Coordinates of C-alpha atoms and ligand atoms in Angstrom, one line a residue:
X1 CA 5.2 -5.8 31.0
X2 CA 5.3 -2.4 29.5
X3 CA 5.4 -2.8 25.7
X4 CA 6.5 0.3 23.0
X5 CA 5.0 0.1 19.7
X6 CA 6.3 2.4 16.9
X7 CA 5.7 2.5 13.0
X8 CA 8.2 3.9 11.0
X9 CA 9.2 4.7 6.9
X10 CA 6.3 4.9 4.5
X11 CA 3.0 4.2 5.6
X12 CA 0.9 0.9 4.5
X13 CA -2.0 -0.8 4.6
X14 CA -2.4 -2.9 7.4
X15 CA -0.1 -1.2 10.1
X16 CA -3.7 -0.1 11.8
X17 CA -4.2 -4.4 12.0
X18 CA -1.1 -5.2 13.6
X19 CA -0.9 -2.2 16.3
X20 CA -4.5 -3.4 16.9
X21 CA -3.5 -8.0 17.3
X22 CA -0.4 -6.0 19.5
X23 CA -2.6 -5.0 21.6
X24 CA -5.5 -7.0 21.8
X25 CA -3.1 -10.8 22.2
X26 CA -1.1 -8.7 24.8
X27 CA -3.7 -7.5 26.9
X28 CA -5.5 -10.8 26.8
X29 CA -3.0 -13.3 27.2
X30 CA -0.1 -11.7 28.3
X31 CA -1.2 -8.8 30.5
X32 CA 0.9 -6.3 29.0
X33 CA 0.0 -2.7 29.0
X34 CA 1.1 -0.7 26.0
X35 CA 2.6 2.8 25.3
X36 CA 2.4 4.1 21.6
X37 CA 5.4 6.3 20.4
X38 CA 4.9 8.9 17.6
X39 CA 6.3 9.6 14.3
X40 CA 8.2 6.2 14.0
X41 CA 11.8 6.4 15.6
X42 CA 11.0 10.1 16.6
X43 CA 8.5 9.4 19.5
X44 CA 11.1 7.3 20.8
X45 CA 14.1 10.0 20.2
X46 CA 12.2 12.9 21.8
X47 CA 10.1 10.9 24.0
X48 CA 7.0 11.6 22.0
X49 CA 3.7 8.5 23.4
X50 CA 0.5 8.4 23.0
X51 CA -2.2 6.5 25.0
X52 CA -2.3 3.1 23.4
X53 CA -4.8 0.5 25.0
X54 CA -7.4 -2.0 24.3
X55 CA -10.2 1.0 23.5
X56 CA -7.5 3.0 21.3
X57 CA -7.3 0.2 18.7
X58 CA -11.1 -0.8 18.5
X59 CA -12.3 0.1 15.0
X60 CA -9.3 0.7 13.2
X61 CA -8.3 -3.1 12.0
X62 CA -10.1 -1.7 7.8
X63 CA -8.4 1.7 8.4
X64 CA -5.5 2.9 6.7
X65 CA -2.4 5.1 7.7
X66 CA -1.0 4.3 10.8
X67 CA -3.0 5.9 14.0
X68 CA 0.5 6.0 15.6
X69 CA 1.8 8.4 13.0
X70 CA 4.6 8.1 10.7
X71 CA 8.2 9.4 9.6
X72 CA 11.8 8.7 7.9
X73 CA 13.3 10.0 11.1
X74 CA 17.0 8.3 11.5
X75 CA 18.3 8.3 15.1
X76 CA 21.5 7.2 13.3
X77 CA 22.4 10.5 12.2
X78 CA 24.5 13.0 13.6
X79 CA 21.7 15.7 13.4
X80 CA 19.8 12.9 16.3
X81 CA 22.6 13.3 18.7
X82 CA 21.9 16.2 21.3
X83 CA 23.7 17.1 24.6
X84 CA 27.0 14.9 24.0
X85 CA 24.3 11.7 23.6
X86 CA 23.7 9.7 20.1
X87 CA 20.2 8.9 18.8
X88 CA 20.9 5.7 20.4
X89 CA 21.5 7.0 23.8
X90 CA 18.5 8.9 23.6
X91 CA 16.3 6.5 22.6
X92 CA 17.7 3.9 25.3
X93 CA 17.4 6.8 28.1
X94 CA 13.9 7.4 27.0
X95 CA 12.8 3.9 27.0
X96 CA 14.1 3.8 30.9
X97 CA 12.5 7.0 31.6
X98 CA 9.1 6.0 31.0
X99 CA 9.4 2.4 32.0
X100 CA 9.5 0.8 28.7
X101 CA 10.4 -2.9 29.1
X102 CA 10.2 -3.8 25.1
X103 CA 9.7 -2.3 21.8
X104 CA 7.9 -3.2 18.9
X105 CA 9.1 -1.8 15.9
X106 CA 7.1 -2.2 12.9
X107 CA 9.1 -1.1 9.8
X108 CA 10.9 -2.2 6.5
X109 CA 14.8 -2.1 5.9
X110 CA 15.4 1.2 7.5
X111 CA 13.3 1.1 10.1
X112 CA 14.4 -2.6 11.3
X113 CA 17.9 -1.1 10.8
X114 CA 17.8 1.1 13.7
X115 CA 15.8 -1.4 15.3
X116 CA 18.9 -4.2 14.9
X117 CA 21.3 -1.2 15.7
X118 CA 19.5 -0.9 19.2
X119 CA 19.0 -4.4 20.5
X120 CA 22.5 -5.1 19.9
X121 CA 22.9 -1.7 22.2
X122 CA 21.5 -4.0 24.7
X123 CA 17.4 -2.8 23.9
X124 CA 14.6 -5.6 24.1
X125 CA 13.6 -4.7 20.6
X126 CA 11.2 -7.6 18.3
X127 CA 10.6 -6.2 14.7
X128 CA 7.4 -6.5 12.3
X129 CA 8.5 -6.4 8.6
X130 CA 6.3 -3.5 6.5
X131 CA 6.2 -2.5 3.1
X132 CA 4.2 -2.2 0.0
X133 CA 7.0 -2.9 -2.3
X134 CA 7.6 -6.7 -0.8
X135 CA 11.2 -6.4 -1.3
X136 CA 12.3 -7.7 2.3
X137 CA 14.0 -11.0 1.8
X138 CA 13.8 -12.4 5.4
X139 CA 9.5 -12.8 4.7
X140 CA 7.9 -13.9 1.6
X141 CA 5.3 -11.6 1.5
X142 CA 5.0 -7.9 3.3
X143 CA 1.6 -6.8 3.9
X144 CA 0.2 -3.9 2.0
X145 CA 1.4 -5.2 -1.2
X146 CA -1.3 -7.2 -1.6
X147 CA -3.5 -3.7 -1.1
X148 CA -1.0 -1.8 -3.7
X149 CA -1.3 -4.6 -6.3
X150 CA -5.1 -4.5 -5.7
X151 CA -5.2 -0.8 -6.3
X152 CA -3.1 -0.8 -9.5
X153 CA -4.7 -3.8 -11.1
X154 CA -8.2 -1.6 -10.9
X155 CA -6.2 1.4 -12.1
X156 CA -4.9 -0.5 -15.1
X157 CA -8.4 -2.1 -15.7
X158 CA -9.7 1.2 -16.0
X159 CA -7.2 2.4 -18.2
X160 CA -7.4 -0.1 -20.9
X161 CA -10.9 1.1 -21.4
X162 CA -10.4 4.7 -21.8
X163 CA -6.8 3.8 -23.8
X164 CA -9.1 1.8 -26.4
X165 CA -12.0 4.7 -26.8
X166 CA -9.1 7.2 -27.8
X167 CA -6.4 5.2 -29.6
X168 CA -3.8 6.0 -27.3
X169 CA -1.0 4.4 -25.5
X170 CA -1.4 4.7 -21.4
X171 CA 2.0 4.6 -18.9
X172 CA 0.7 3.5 -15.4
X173 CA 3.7 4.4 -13.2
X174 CA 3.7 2.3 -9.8
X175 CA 5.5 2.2 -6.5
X176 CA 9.2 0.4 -6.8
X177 CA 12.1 1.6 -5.2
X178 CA 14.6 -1.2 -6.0
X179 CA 12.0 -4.1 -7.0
X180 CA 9.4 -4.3 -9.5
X181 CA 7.3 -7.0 -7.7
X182 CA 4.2 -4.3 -7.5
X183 CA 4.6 -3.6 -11.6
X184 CA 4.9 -7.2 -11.9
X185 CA 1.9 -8.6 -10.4
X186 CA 0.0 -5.4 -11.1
X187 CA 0.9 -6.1 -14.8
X188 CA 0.3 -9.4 -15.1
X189 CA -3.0 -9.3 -13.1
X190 CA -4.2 -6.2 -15.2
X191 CA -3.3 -7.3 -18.4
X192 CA -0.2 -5.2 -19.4
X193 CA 1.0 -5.0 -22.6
X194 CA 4.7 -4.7 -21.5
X195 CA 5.8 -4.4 -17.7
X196 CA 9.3 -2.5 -16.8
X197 CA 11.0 -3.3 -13.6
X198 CA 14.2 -1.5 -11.8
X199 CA 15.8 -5.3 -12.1
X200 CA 15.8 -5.2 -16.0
X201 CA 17.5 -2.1 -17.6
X202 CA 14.5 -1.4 -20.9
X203 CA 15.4 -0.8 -24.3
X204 CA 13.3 2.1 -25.1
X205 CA 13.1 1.2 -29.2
X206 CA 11.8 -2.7 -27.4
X207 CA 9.2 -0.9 -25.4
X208 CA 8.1 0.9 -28.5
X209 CA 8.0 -2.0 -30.7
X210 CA 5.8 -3.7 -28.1
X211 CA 3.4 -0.3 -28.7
X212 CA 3.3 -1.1 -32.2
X213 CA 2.2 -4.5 -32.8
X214 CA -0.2 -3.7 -29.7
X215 CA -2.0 -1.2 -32.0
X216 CA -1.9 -3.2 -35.0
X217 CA -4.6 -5.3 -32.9
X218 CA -7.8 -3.3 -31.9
X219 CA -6.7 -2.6 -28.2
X220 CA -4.4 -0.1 -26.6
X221 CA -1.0 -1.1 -25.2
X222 CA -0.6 -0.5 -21.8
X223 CA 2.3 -0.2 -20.0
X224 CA 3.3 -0.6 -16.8
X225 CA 6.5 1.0 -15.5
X226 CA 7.8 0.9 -11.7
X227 CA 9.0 4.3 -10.5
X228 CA 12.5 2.6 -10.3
X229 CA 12.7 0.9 -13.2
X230 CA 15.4 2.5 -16.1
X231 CA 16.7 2.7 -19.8
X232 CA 19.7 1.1 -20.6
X233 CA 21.1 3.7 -21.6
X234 CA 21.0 6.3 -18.5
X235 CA 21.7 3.3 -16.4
X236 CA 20.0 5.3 -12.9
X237 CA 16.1 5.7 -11.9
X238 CA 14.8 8.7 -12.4
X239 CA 14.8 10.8 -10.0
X240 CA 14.9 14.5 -7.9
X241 CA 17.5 16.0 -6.2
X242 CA 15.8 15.6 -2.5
X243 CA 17.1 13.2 -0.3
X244 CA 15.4 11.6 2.7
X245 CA 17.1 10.8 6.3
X246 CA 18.1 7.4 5.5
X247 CA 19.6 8.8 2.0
X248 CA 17.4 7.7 -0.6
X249 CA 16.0 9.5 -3.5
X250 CA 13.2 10.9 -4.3
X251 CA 12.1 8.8 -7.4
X252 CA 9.3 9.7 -10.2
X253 CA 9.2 10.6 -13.5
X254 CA 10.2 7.5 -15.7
X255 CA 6.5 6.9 -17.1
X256 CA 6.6 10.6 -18.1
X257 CA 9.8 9.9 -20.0
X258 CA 8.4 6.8 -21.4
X259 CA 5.5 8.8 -22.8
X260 CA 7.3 11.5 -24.6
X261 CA 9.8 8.7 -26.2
X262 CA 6.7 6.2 -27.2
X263 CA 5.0 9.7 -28.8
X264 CA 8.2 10.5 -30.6
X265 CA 9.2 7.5 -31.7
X266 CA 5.7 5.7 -32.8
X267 CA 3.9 8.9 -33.9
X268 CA 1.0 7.5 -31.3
X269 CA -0.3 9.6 -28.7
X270 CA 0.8 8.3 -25.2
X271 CA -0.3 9.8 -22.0
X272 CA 1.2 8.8 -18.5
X273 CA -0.6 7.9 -15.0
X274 CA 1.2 8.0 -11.9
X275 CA -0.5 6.1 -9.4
X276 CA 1.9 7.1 -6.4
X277 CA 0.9 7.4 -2.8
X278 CA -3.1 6.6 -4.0
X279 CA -1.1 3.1 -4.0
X280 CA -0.4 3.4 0.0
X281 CA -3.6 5.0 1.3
X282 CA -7.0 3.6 2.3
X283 CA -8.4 0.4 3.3
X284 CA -6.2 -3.0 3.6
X285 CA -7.5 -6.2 1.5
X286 CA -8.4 -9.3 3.4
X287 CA -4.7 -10.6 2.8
X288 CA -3.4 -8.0 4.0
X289 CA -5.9 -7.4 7.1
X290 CA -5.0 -11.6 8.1
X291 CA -1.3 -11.4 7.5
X292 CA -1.0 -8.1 9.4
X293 CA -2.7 -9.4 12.5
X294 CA -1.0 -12.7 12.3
X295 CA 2.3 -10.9 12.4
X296 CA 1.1 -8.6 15.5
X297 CA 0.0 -11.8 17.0
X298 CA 3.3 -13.3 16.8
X299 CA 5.3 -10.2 17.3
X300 CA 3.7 -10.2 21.2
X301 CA 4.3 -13.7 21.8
X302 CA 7.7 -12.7 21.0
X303 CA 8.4 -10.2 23.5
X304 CA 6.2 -12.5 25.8
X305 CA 8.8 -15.2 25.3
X306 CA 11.9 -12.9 26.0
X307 CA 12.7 -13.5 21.9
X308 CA 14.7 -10.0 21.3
X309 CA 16.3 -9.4 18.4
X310 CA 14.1 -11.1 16.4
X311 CA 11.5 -10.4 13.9
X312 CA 8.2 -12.0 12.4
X313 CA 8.3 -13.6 9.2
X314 CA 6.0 -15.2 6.8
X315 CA 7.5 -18.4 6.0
X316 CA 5.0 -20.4 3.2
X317 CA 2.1 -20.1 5.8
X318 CA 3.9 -20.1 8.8
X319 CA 4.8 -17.5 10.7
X320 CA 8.5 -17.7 12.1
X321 CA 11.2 -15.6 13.8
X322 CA 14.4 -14.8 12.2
X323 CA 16.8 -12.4 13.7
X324 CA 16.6 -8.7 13.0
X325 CA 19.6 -8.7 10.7
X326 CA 18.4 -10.7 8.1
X327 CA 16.0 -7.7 7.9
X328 CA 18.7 -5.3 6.1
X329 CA 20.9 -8.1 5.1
X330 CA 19.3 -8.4 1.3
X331 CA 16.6 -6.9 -0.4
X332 CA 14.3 -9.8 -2.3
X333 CA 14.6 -9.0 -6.1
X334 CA 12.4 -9.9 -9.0
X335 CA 14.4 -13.0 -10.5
X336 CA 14.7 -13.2 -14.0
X337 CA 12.7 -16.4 -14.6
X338 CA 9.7 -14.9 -13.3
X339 CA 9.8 -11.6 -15.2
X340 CA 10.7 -14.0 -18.4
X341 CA 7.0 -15.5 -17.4
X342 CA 6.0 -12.3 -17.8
X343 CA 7.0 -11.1 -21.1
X344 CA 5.2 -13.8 -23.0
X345 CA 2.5 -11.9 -22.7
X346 CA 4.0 -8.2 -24.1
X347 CA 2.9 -6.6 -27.4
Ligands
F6P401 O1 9.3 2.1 0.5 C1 8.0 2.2 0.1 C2 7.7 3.3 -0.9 O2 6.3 3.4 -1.1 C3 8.5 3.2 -2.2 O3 7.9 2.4 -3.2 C4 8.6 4.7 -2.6 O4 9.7 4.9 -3.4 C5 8.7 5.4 -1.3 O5 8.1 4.6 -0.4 C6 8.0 6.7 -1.4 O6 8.1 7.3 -0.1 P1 7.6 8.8 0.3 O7 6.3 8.5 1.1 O8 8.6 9.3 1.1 O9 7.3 9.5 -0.9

């Protein structure tokens, strides 16, 4: 069997581990030879491969990025349809052309969108669920968020200690398009004074009253905000003008806001540290390094089995296959009980 593998939509931790379990269970136990596309759904829309064997994945299971590459490229546009054909058509013509008897698609909603979209188009498509911000609902946990929370726990440990040598409030803005699960456990981990999440609208004069009994002590409040997380009163993240092919924002700029309202209204200095992509780059933790090869694992035996139209999960600790729909169907939220845990520990 000839097996595509594509990653697609922002890069994470841990896509390196489960191209590499792809191919290493495949070739091993189930004889498959492997093709990699390019650039996510675009190495499949232009017929963009890559060499992808047993000696192409040695030594990149701790590396980060994706050595297949990586983009926001939707074949469900009208700009991907080209010589009467949809993205679709493409795709399904290319997969024929070059003898391409399954995909792998490793992606989160948008990705496993198109990758639903083409298996019911008749494809033999299995998806692996990716994404720092852990906001798919079909899995309990994504990998790279455990790499993300790692990286802005130490960020916020780091903080507190220069925030108390200058008397100043510090903003750590995190990832979070739609859920605040990185702000959450990042806060809670590092010690946050108050957390803000796109799931609970903030009243800016409650954030600031936080600050202030946090400076009547003889720390620093620290705050952690995720980049989709918004006042009550504007009632939208904040956000630029630019979209990307699937539609979405480009978000940023609430822990700037945050600052300038905290300096204003508590006569404190606050500055404001936006962690961003630093968040997505570099090496995978363990967790993520085990639960990225376990899903590659599985994804293979999947396509082995004939199992189309389905994706890996992480069910407790089992692994599972549920069909790609339930991919897009519902994004997992922070509930309100568990950021009520949370705020016991503000001000
Ligand atoms: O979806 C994952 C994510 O990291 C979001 O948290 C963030 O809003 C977005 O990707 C940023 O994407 P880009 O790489 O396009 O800036």
């Amino acid at each position: 069997m000839r097996v595509g593998v594509l990653t697609g939509g922002g890069d994470c931790p841990g896509l390196n581990a489960v191209i590499r379990a792809i191919v290493r269970t495949g070739a091993a136990d189930h004889g498959c030879e492997f093709i990699g596309f390019r650039d996510g759904w675009r190495g499949p829309l232009e017929g963009d491969t890559q060499p992808l064997g047993v000696s192409e994945v040695r030594g990149i299971l701790p590396r980060g990025g994706t050595i297949l590459g990586s983009s926001r490229t939707n074949p469900l546009t009208e700009s991907a349809a080209r010589e009467g054909k949809t993205g679709l058509e493409r795709i399904t013509e290319n997969l024929g052309r070059l003898g391409v008897d399954a995909l792998i698609a490793i992606g989160g909603e948008d990705t496993l969108g198109v990758a639903d979209q083409l298996s019911r188009a008749g494809a033999r498509v299995v998806g692996v669920p990716k994404t720092i911000d852990n906001d798919l609902n079909a899995t309990d946990y994504t990998f790279g968020f455990d790499t993300a929370v790692n990286i802005a726990m130490e960020a916020i440990d780091r903080l507190h200690t220069t925030a108390e040598s200058h008397h100043r409030a510090l903003i750590v803005e995190v990832m979070g398009r739609n859920a605040g699960w990185i702000a959450l456990h990042a806060g809670l981990a590092g010690g946050a004074n108050v957390i803000l999440i796109p799931e609970h609208p903030f009243d800016i004069e409650e954030v600031c009253e936080y600050v202030r009994q946090r400076f009547e002590t003889r720390y620093a409040p620290i705050v952690v905000v995720a980049e989709g997380a918004h006042p009550k009163t504007i009632g939208a993240p904040v956000a630029d003008s630019q979209l990307d092919a699937f539609g979405h924002v480009r978000l940023g700029g609430v822990g700037q806001l945050l600052a300038e309202e905290i300096e204003q209204r508590t006569g404190k200095e606050a500055r404001c540290a936006v962690l961003g992509h630093i968040q997505r780059g570099g090496t995978p933790t363990a967790f993520d390094r085990v639960l990225a090869t376990r899903f590659g694992i599985h994804a293979i035996r999947a396509v082995a089995d004939g199992a189309f139209g389905t994706m890996v999960a992480l069910r407790g600790t089992d692994i599972v296959r549920v069909p790609l729909a339930e991919a897009t169907r519902e994004l997992k939220l922070v509930p309100p009980e568990r950021y009520a845990e949370a705020e016991v520990f503000f001000g």
